Short mmCIF file of C-alpha atoms in Angstrom, two decimals:
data_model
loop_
_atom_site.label_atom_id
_atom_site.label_comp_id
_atom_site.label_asym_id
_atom_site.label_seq_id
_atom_site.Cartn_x
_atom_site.Cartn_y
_atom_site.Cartn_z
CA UNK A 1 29.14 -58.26 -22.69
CA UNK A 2 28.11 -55.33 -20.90
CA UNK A 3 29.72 -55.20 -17.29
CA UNK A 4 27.28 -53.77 -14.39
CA UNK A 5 27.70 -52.39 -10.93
CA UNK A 6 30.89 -53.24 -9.34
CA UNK A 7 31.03 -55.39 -6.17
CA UNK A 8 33.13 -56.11 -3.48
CA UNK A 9 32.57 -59.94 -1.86
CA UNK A 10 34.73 -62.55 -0.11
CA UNK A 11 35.23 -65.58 -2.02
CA UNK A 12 37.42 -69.15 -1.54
CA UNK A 13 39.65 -70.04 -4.47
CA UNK A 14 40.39 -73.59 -3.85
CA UNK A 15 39.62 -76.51 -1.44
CA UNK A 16 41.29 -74.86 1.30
CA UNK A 17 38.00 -72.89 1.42
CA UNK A 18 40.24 -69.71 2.63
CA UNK A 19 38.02 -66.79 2.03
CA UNK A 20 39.21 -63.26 1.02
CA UNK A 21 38.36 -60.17 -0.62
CA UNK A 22 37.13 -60.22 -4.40
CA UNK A 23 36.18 -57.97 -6.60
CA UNK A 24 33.38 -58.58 -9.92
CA UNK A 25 30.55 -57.24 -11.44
CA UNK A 26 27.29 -57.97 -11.01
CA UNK A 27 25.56 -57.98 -14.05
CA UNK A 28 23.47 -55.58 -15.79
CA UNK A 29 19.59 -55.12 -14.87
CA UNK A 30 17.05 -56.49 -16.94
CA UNK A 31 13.66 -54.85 -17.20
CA UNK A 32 12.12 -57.42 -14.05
CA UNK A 33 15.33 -57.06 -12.08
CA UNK A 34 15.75 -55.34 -8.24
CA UNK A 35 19.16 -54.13 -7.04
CA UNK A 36 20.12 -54.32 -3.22
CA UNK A 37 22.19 -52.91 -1.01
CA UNK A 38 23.16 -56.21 1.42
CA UNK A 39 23.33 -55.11 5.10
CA UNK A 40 23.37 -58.57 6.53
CA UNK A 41 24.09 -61.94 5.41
CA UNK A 42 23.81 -65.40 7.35
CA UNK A 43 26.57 -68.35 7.11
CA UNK A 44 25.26 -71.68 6.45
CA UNK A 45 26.53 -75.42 6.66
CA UNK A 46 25.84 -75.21 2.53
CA UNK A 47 28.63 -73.14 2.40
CA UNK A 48 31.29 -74.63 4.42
CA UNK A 49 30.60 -77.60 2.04
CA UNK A 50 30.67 -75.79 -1.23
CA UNK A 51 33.66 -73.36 0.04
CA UNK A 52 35.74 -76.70 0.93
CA UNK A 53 34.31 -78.59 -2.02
CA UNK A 54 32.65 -81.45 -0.49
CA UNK A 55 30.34 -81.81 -2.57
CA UNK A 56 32.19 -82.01 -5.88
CA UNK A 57 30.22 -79.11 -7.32
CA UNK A 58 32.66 -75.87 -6.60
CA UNK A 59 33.30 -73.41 -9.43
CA UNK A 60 35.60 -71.15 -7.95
CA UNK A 61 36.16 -68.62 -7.10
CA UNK A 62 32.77 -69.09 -4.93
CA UNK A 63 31.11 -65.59 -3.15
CA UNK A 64 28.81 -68.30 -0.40
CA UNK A 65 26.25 -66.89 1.42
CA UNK A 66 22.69 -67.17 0.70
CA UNK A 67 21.06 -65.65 3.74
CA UNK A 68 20.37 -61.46 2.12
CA UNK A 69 18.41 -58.93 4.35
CA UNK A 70 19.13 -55.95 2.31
CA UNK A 71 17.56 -52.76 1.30
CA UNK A 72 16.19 -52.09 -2.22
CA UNK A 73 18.24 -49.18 -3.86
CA UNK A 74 17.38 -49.37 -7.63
CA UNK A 75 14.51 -50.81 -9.42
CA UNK A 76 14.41 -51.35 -13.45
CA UNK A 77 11.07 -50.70 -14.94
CA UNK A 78 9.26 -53.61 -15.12
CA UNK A 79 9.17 -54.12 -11.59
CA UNK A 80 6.09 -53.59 -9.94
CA UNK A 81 6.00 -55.41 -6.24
CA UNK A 82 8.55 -53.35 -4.86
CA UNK A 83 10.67 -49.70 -4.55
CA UNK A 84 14.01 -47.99 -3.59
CA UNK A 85 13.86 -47.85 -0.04
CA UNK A 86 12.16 -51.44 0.59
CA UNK A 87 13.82 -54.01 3.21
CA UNK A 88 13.88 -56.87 1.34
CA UNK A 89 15.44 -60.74 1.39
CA UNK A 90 16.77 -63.27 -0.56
CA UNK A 91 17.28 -66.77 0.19
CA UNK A 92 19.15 -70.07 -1.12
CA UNK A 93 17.76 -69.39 -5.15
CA UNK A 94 17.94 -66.56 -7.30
CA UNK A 95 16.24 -68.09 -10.40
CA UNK A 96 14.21 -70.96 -11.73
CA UNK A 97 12.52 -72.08 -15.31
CA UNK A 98 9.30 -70.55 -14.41
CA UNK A 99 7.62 -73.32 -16.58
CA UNK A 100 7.74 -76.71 -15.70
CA UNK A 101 5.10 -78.65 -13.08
CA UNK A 102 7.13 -77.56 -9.92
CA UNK A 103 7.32 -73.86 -10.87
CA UNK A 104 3.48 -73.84 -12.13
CA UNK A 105 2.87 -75.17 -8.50
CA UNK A 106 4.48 -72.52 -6.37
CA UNK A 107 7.34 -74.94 -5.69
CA UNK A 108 10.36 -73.12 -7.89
CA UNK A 109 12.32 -75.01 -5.19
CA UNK A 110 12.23 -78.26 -6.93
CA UNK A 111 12.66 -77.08 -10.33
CA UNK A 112 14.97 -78.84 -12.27
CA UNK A 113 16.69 -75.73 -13.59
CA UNK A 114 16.61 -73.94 -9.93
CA UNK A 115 19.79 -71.07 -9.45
CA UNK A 116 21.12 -71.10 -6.22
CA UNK A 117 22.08 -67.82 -4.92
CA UNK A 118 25.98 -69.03 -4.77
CA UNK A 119 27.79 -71.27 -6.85
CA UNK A 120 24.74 -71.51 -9.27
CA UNK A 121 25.09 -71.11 -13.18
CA UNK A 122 22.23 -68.21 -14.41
CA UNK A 123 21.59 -69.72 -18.09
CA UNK A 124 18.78 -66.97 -18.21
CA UNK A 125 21.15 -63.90 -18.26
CA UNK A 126 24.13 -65.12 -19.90
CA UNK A 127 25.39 -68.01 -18.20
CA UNK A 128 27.27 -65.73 -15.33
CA UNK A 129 28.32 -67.70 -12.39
CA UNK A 130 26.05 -66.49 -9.24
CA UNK A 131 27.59 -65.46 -5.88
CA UNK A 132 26.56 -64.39 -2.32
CA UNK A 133 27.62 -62.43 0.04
CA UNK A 134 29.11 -59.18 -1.19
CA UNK A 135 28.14 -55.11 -0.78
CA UNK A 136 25.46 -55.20 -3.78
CA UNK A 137 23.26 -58.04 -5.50
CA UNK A 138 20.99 -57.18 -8.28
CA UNK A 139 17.78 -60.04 -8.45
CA UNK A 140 14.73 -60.75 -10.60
CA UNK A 141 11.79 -59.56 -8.49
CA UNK A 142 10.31 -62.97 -8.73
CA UNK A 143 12.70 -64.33 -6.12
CA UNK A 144 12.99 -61.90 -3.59
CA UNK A 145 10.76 -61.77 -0.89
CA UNK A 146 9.64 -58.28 1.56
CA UNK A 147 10.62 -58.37 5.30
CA UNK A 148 8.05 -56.94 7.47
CA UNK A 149 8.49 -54.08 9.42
CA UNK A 150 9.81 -54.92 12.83
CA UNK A 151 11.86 -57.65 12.56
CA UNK A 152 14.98 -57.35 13.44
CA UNK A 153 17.12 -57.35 10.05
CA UNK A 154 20.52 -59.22 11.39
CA UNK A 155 18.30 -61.88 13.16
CA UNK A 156 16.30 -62.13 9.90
CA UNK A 157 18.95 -63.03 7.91
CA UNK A 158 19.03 -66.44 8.69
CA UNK A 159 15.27 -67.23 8.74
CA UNK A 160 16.22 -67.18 4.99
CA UNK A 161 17.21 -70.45 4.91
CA UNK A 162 17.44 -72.12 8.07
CA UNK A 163 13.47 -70.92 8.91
CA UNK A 164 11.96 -71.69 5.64
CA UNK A 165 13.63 -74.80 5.75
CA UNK A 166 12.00 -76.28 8.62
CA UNK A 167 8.98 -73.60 8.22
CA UNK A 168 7.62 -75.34 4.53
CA UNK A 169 7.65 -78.90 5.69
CA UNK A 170 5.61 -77.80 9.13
CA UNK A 171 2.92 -76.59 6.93
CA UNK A 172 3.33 -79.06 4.04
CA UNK A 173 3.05 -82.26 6.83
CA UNK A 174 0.12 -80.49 9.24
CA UNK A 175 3.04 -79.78 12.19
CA UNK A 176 1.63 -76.39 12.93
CA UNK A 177 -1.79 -77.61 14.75
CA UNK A 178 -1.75 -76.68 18.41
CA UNK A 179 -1.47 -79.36 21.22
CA UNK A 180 0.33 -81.73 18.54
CA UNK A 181 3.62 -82.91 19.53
CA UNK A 182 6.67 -82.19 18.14
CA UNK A 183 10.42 -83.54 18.44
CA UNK A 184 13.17 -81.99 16.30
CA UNK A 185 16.69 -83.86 16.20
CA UNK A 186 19.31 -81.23 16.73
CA UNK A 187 19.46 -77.96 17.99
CA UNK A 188 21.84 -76.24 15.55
CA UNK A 189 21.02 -73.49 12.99
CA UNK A 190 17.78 -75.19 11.66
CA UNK A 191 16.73 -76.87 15.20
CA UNK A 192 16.80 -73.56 17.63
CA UNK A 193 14.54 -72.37 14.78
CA UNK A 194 11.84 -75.41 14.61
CA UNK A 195 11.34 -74.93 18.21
CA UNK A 196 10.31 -71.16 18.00
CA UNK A 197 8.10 -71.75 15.09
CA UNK A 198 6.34 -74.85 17.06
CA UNK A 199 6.02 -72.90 20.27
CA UNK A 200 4.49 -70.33 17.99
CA UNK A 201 2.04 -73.01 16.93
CA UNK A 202 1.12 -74.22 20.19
CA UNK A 203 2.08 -77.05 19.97
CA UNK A 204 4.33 -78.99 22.75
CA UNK A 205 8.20 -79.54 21.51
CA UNK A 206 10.39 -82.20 22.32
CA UNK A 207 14.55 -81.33 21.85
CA UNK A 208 16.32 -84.74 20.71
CA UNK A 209 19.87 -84.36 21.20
CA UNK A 210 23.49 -86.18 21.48
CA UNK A 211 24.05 -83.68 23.93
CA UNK A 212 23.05 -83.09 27.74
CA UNK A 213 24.51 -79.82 28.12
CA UNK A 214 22.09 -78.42 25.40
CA UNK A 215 19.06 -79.17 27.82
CA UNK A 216 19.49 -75.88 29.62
CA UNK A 217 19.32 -73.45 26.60
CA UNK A 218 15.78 -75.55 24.65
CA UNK A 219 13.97 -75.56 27.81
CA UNK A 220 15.20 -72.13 29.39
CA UNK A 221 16.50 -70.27 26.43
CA UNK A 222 13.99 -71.49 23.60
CA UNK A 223 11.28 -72.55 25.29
CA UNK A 224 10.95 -76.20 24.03
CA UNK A 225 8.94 -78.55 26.51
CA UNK A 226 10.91 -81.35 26.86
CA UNK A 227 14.88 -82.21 26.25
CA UNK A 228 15.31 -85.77 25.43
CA UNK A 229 18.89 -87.92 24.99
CA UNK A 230 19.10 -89.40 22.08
CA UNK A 231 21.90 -91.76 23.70
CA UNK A 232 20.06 -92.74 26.65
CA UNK A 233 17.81 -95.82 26.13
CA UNK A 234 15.46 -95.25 29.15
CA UNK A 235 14.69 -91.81 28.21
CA UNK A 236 14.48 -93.40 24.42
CA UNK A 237 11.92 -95.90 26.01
CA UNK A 238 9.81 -93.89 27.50
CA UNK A 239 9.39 -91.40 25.21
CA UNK A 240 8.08 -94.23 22.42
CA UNK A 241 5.21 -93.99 20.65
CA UNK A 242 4.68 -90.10 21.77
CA UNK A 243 4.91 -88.06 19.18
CA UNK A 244 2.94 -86.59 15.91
CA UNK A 245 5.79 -85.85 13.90
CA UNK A 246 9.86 -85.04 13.93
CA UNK A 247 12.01 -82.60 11.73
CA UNK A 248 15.62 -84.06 11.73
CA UNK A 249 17.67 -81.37 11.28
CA UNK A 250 21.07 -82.85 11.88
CA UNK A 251 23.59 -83.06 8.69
CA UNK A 252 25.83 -85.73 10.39
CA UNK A 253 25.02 -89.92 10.39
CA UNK A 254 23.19 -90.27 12.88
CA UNK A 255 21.08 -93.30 13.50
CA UNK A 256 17.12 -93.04 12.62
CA UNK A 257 15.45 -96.27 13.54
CA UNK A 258 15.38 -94.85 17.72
CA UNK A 259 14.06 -91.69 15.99
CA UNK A 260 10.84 -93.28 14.15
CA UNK A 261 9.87 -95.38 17.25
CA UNK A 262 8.86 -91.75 19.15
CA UNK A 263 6.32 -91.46 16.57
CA UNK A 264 2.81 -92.31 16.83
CA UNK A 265 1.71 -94.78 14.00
CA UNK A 266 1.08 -92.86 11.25
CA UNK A 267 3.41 -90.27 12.18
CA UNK A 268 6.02 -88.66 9.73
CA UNK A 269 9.51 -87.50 10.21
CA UNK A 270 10.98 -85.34 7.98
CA UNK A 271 14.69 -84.95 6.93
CA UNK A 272 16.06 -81.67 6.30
CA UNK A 273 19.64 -82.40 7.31
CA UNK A 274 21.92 -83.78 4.48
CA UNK A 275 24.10 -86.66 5.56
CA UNK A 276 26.65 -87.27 3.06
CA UNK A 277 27.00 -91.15 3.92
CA UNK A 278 23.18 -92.77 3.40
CA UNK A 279 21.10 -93.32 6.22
CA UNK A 280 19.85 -96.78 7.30
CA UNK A 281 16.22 -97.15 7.18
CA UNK A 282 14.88 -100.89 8.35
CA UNK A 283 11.13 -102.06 6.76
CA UNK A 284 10.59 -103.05 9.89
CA UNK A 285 10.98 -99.37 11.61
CA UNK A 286 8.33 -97.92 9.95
CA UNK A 287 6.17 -99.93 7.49
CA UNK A 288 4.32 -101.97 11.53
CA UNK A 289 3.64 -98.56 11.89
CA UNK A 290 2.63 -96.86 8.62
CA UNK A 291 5.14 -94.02 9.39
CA UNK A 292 6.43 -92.05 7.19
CA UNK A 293 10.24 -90.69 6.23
CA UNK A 294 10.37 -87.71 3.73
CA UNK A 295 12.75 -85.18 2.62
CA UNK A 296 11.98 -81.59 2.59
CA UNK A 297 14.35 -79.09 0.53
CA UNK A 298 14.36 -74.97 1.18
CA UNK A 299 11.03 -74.17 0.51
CA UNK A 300 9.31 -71.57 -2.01
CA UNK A 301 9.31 -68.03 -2.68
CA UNK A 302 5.58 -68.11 -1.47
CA UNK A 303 6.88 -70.31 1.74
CA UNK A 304 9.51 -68.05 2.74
CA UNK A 305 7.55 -65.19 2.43
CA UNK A 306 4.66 -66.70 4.41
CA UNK A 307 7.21 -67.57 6.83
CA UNK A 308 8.51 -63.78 7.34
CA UNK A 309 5.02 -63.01 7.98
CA UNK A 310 4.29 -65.16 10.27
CA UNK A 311 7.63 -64.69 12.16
CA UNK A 312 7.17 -61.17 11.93
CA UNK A 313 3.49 -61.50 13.78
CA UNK A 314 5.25 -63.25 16.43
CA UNK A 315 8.68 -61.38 16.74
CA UNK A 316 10.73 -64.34 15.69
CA UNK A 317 14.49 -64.29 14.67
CA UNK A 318 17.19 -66.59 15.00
CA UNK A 319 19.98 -66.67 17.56
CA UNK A 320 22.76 -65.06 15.99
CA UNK A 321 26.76 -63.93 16.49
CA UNK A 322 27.50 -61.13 14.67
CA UNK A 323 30.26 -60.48 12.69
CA UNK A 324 32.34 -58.41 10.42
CA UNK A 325 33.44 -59.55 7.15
CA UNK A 326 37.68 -60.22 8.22
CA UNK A 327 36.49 -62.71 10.42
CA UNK A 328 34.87 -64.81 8.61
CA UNK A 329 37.26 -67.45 8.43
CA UNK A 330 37.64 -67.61 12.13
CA UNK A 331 33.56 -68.10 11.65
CA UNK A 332 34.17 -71.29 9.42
CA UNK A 333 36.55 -72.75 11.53
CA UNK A 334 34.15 -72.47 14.60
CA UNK A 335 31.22 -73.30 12.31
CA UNK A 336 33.03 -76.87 11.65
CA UNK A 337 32.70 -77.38 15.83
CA UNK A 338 29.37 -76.41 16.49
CA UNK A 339 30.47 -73.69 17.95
CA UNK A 340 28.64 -71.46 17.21
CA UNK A 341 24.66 -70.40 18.77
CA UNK A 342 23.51 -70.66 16.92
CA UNK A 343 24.11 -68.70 13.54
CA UNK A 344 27.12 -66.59 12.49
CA UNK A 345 25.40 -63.49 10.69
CA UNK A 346 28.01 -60.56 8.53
CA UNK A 347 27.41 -57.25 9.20
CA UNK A 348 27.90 -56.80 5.89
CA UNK A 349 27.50 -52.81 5.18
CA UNK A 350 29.06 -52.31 8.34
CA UNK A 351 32.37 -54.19 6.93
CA UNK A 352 32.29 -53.32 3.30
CA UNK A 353 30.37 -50.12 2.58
CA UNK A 354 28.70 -50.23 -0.57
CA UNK A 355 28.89 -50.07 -4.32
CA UNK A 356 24.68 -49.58 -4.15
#
């Protein structure tokens, strides 16, 4: 098989999740396919759990990182939506069947057959293994999405994932309707984010955390309305029955029945953290009630780039740390405390130069 343009990535050979340099090829363009230089690239929970294998599912060596802002530095002929020179993002998929009910819907995120941008298997151009973060990425057109023009491209990055993740369900579950309240569980990566895009909304927000000494930052730093803790039952009490809907962002156990009672009836709180030990969900915490608990996974092509827009008419980005590539595993290690605000972002070019 014909090798393409050479790349230069980090990857984790084993369990240990120990990241360091590796070199491959990406492979050759097809006629629909866009290469990119990476500049930035955001570090997720996803990949401290595929890196260190929690998940049963890692084909190393794994190249994480699924959070692109690049620029567009080769284009093969078919392509017509963009050109060299473009800023440009991908996000957690690279690839999908492009046929069944999900795809004809505009929601290539719950294909069957979806490629994730790391760790993925891409059956459609030979079966090569996909990987992430590295100097160049080449990427059918189809799945990459434009980043508007003043956006800041390191605090982009993340919006990739973390923002289209709590973006699509805000749209898909009417949480974007001003002077509706709000509450989102967790003010991590995905949480810091739901409160900008709610403020954005106008609607009021409502921080539920484990943690007092996060109060400061939502109110002051993010702008949420309220700060609310989760442990305390009088603030719990008080708080019942106020609220239209919740994103849960938090990928710990964490106990949900508390959560549901802030809704109004007929509210709906939506999970987009992924607990690896199953929640507990009592009939009688939501069916009195006619509240609902859904899931909510990435979002589309069509979401994300709808999101960029709309982040970009409002001059959103996450909160970010900066880094360079060798200190990445210093990253994970901090990422596996929380500590961390509230997304580690790779300055990519700036560590690796480029094979583009």
């Amino acid at each position: 098989m014909a090798e393409g343009k050479e790349a230069h990535g980090w990857a984790a050979r084993d369990v240990s999740g120990h990241l360091s340099p590796y070199h491959f090829s990406r492979r050759v363009p097809k006629d629909d396919d866009v290469t990119i230089k990476v500049l930035y690239c955001g570090i997720c929970h996803t990949d401290l759990h595929i890196i260190k294998n929690d998940w049963g599912n890692a084909m190393y060596p794994v190249v994480p990182g699924h959070e692109i802002v690049g620029v567009v530095t080769g284009v093969s002929g078919g392509v017509t939506r963009f050109k060299a020179g473009d800023t440009v993002g991908v996000g957690y998929f690279v690839g999908s069947c492009r046929s069944c009910d999900s795809c004809g819907k505009g929601n290539e995120n719950y294909c069957a057959g979806v490629v994730p941008t790391s760790n993925g298997v891409d059956h459609a151009h030979g079966g090569v293994p996909t990987r992430g973060f590295s100097d160049v990425i080449v990427v059918n057109e189809h799945y990459v999405v434009r980043v508007p023009d003043g956006l800041a491209l390191d605090r982009t990055a993340p919006l990739l994932c973390a923002g289209v993740t709590v973006y699509s369900p805000m749209m898909r579950h009417g949480l974007n309707e001003p002077g509706k309240h709000l509450g989102v569980v967790g003010l991590g990566g995905l949480g810091h984010v739901a409160v900008k895009f709610g403020k954005a909304f106008g609607m009021k927000v409502t921080v539920i955390s484990t943690s007092a000494s996060k109060r400061q930052e939502a109110i002051e730093n993010l702008g949420a309305d309220e700060f609310l803790i989760s442990r305390d039952p009088e603030q719990m009490k008080a708080a019942t029955g106020t609220m239209d809907g919740i994103i849960d962002t938090v990928s710990a156990w964490h106990p949900i029945t508390p959560l549901l009672a802030l809704l109004k009836p007929l509210g709906e709180m939506v999970i987009v953290g992924g607990p690896s030990k199953p929640l507990e969900l009592p009939a009688y915490a939501f069916v009195p009630g006619g509240k609902g608990v859904v899931g909510s996974n990435v979002g589309s092509v069509g979401d994300c780039q709808a999101m960029l827009e709309f982040a970009g008419k409002h001059g959103i980005g996450a909160e970010v740390e900066v880094i360079k590539m060798d200190y990445v595993n210093t990253a994970i290690e901090r990422l596996e405390k929380n500590d961390v605000r509230y997304r580690f972002v790779i300055d990519v070019a700036g560590s690796l130069g480029s094979a583009a």
